[in-house]
Amino acid sequence: MRSAFAAVRKFVADLLLWSFFVGGLAASAGAGAVIDDSTQKNLATAVGTVVALLAGSRLAKKPKIKAFLGRPGTLWFLFLFNGAAAAAMYVTMDGIKGILAAAMMGLVSLGAAGGLVAERRKRRAIVSGAA
């Protein structure tokens, strides 16, 4: 049984982590609508992306989220959606931003494909071990 202090501390830590994640996403996606200067806009986008990436990677290690991300249905969705998004970004966006965006989405898609392959190998090892 956890103490009340530990429960409050965990709640505040989770709230801050989710706030940084959402704030980073908002900064990376919405910087162009608020800031006029190109250099500041690029800086806000880059910092927001890094903050969201760091907070998101910490969130992905939480047991409930890790279990959700490991389900085959979730992995198939991530593989197909991010693969299609990568292809669309490569075709529709110009310059280095399009190439980088497509590459990042492609990496997420390949990561999900790796999870699917690992899950299939694990199931195959369990079935062959039981037979």
mmCIF file of C-alpha atoms in Angstrom:
data_model
loop_
_atom_site.group_PDB
_atom_site.id
_atom_site.type_symbol
_atom_site.label_atom_id
_atom_site.label_comp_id
_atom_site.label_asym_id
_atom_site.label_seq_id
_atom_site.Cartn_x
_atom_site.Cartn_y
_atom_site.Cartn_z
ATOM 1 C CA MET A 1 0.000 0.000 0.000
ATOM 2 C CA ARG A 2 1.391 3.398 -0.984
ATOM 3 C CA SER A 3 1.348 6.384 1.289
ATOM 4 C CA ALA A 4 -0.713 9.451 0.435
ATOM 5 C CA PHE A 5 2.483 11.426 -0.163
ATOM 6 C CA ALA A 6 3.747 8.846 -2.687
ATOM 7 C CA ALA A 7 0.407 8.854 -4.510
ATOM 8 C CA VAL A 8 0.372 12.667 -4.747
ATOM 9 C CA ARG A 9 4.003 12.694 -5.854
ATOM 10 C CA LYS A 10 3.290 10.147 -8.617
ATOM 11 C CA PHE A 11 0.236 12.117 -9.743
ATOM 12 C CA VAL A 12 2.195 15.390 -9.942
ATOM 13 C CA ALA A 13 5.073 13.691 -11.787
ATOM 14 C CA ASP A 14 2.673 12.140 -14.314
ATOM 15 C CA LEU A 15 0.854 15.452 -14.747
ATOM 16 C CA LEU A 16 4.124 17.271 -15.435
ATOM 17 C CA LEU A 17 5.292 14.595 -17.854
ATOM 18 C CA TRP A 18 2.034 14.715 -19.825
ATOM 19 C CA SER A 19 2.115 18.541 -19.733
ATOM 20 C CA PHE A 20 5.627 18.606 -21.196
ATOM 21 C CA PHE A 21 4.594 16.126 -23.879
ATOM 22 C CA VAL A 22 1.491 18.072 -24.923
ATOM 23 C CA GLY A 23 3.311 21.407 -24.630
ATOM 24 C CA GLY A 24 6.153 20.138 -26.801
ATOM 25 C CA LEU A 25 3.715 18.919 -29.432
ATOM 26 C CA ALA A 26 1.890 22.253 -29.365
ATOM 27 C CA ALA A 27 5.144 24.197 -29.678
ATOM 28 C CA SER A 28 6.417 22.062 -32.538
ATOM 29 C CA ALA A 29 3.141 22.171 -34.459
ATOM 30 C CA GLY A 30 1.846 25.645 -33.628
ATOM 31 C CA ALA A 31 4.995 27.786 -33.640
ATOM 32 C CA GLY A 32 4.306 29.052 -37.157
ATOM 33 C CA ALA A 33 0.927 30.480 -36.208
ATOM 34 C CA VAL A 34 2.279 32.533 -33.297
ATOM 35 C CA ILE A 35 5.809 33.609 -34.236
ATOM 36 C CA ASP A 36 6.590 35.754 -37.287
ATOM 37 C CA ASP A 37 10.395 35.588 -37.276
ATOM 38 C CA SER A 38 11.709 32.602 -39.218
ATOM 39 C CA THR A 39 14.669 31.937 -36.911
ATOM 40 C CA GLN A 40 12.543 32.014 -33.775
ATOM 41 C CA LYS A 41 9.924 29.844 -35.444
ATOM 42 C CA ASN A 42 12.517 27.227 -36.351
ATOM 43 C CA LEU A 43 13.983 27.346 -32.848
ATOM 44 C CA ALA A 44 10.549 26.952 -31.209
ATOM 45 C CA THR A 45 9.744 24.049 -33.522
ATOM 46 C CA ALA A 46 13.054 22.314 -32.787
ATOM 47 C CA VAL A 47 12.838 22.803 -29.006
ATOM 48 C CA GLY A 48 9.189 21.683 -28.969
ATOM 49 C CA THR A 49 10.083 18.576 -30.941
ATOM 50 C CA VAL A 50 12.913 17.653 -28.561
ATOM 51 C CA VAL A 51 10.741 18.249 -25.465
ATOM 52 C CA ALA A 52 7.900 16.141 -26.897
ATOM 53 C CA LEU A 53 10.326 13.394 -27.921
ATOM 54 C CA LEU A 54 11.962 13.205 -24.490
ATOM 55 C CA ALA A 55 8.658 13.312 -22.587
ATOM 56 C CA GLY A 56 7.074 10.810 -24.993
ATOM 57 C CA SER A 57 9.924 8.356 -24.596
ATOM 58 C CA ARG A 58 9.524 8.539 -20.799
ATOM 59 C CA LEU A 59 5.754 8.051 -21.127
ATOM 60 C CA ALA A 60 6.246 5.010 -23.376
ATOM 61 C CA LYS A 61 8.106 3.258 -20.545
ATOM 62 C CA LYS A 62 5.064 3.360 -18.250
ATOM 63 C CA PRO A 63 3.615 -0.165 -17.804
ATOM 64 C CA LYS A 64 0.079 0.534 -19.073
ATOM 65 C CA ILE A 65 1.262 2.460 -22.117
ATOM 66 C CA LYS A 66 3.994 -0.083 -22.821
ATOM 67 C CA ALA A 67 1.395 -2.877 -22.757
ATOM 68 C CA PHE A 68 -0.877 -0.904 -25.097
ATOM 69 C CA LEU A 69 1.949 -0.187 -27.546
ATOM 70 C CA GLY A 70 2.926 -3.870 -27.556
ATOM 71 C CA ARG A 71 -0.483 -5.148 -28.680
ATOM 72 C CA PRO A 72 -0.543 -6.497 -32.251
ATOM 73 C CA GLY A 73 -3.483 -4.296 -33.264
ATOM 74 C CA THR A 74 -1.695 -1.168 -32.110
ATOM 75 C CA LEU A 75 1.504 -2.214 -33.868
ATOM 76 C CA TRP A 76 -0.351 -2.878 -37.128
ATOM 77 C CA PHE A 77 -2.027 0.545 -36.917
ATOM 78 C CA LEU A 78 1.298 2.285 -36.251
ATOM 79 C CA PHE A 79 2.979 0.385 -39.086
ATOM 80 C CA LEU A 80 0.312 1.089 -41.705
ATOM 81 C CA PHE A 81 -0.626 4.645 -40.688
ATOM 82 C CA ASN A 82 2.921 5.903 -40.286
ATOM 83 C CA GLY A 83 4.052 4.174 -43.469
ATOM 84 C CA ALA A 84 1.246 5.825 -45.437
ATOM 85 C CA ALA A 85 1.936 9.180 -43.752
ATOM 86 C CA ALA A 86 5.642 8.898 -44.631
ATOM 87 C CA ALA A 87 4.830 8.226 -48.276
ATOM 88 C CA ALA A 88 2.338 11.105 -48.382
ATOM 89 C CA MET A 89 4.795 13.508 -46.747
ATOM 90 C CA TYR A 90 7.544 12.581 -49.161
ATOM 91 C CA VAL A 91 5.275 13.209 -52.148
ATOM 92 C CA THR A 92 3.494 16.354 -50.941
ATOM 93 C CA MET A 93 6.148 18.298 -48.988
ATOM 94 C CA ASP A 94 9.024 20.141 -50.644
ATOM 95 C CA GLY A 95 12.659 20.216 -49.690
ATOM 96 C CA ILE A 96 14.498 18.947 -46.700
ATOM 97 C CA LYS A 97 11.506 19.312 -44.364
ATOM 98 C CA GLY A 98 9.525 16.806 -46.436
ATOM 99 C CA ILE A 99 12.407 14.371 -46.573
ATOM 100 C CA LEU A 100 13.056 14.616 -42.827
ATOM 101 C CA ALA A 101 9.375 14.316 -41.925
ATOM 102 C CA ALA A 102 9.003 11.271 -44.195
ATOM 103 C CA ALA A 103 12.145 9.716 -42.726
ATOM 104 C CA MET A 104 10.948 10.180 -39.143
ATOM 105 C CA MET A 105 7.502 8.741 -39.871
ATOM 106 C CA GLY A 106 9.186 5.906 -41.765
ATOM 107 C CA LEU A 107 11.321 5.143 -38.706
ATOM 108 C CA VAL A 108 8.216 4.882 -36.539
ATOM 109 C CA SER A 109 6.664 2.557 -39.116
ATOM 110 C CA LEU A 110 9.802 0.399 -39.210
ATOM 111 C CA GLY A 111 9.867 0.292 -35.403
ATOM 112 C CA ALA A 112 6.302 -1.003 -35.356
ATOM 113 C CA ALA A 113 7.208 -3.576 -38.027
ATOM 114 C CA GLY A 114 10.100 -4.714 -35.831
ATOM 115 C CA GLY A 115 7.672 -5.141 -32.931
ATOM 116 C CA LEU A 116 5.381 -7.234 -35.125
ATOM 117 C CA VAL A 117 8.257 -9.475 -36.235
ATOM 118 C CA ALA A 118 9.499 -9.896 -32.660
ATOM 119 C CA GLU A 119 5.989 -10.801 -31.466
ATOM 120 C CA ARG A 120 5.601 -13.352 -34.267
ATOM 121 C CA ARG A 121 8.956 -14.950 -33.417
ATOM 122 C CA LYS A 122 7.989 -15.106 -29.744
ATOM 123 C CA ARG A 123 4.678 -16.813 -30.565
ATOM 124 C CA ARG A 124 6.419 -19.249 -32.929
ATOM 125 C CA ALA A 125 8.960 -20.165 -30.227
ATOM 126 C CA ILE A 126 6.183 -20.777 -27.710
ATOM 127 C CA VAL A 127 4.238 -22.988 -30.140
ATOM 128 C CA SER A 128 7.298 -25.009 -31.201
ATOM 129 C CA GLY A 129 8.396 -25.385 -27.585
ATOM 130 C CA ALA A 130 4.988 -26.732 -26.569
ATOM 131 C CA ALA A 131 4.784 -29.224 -29.446
#
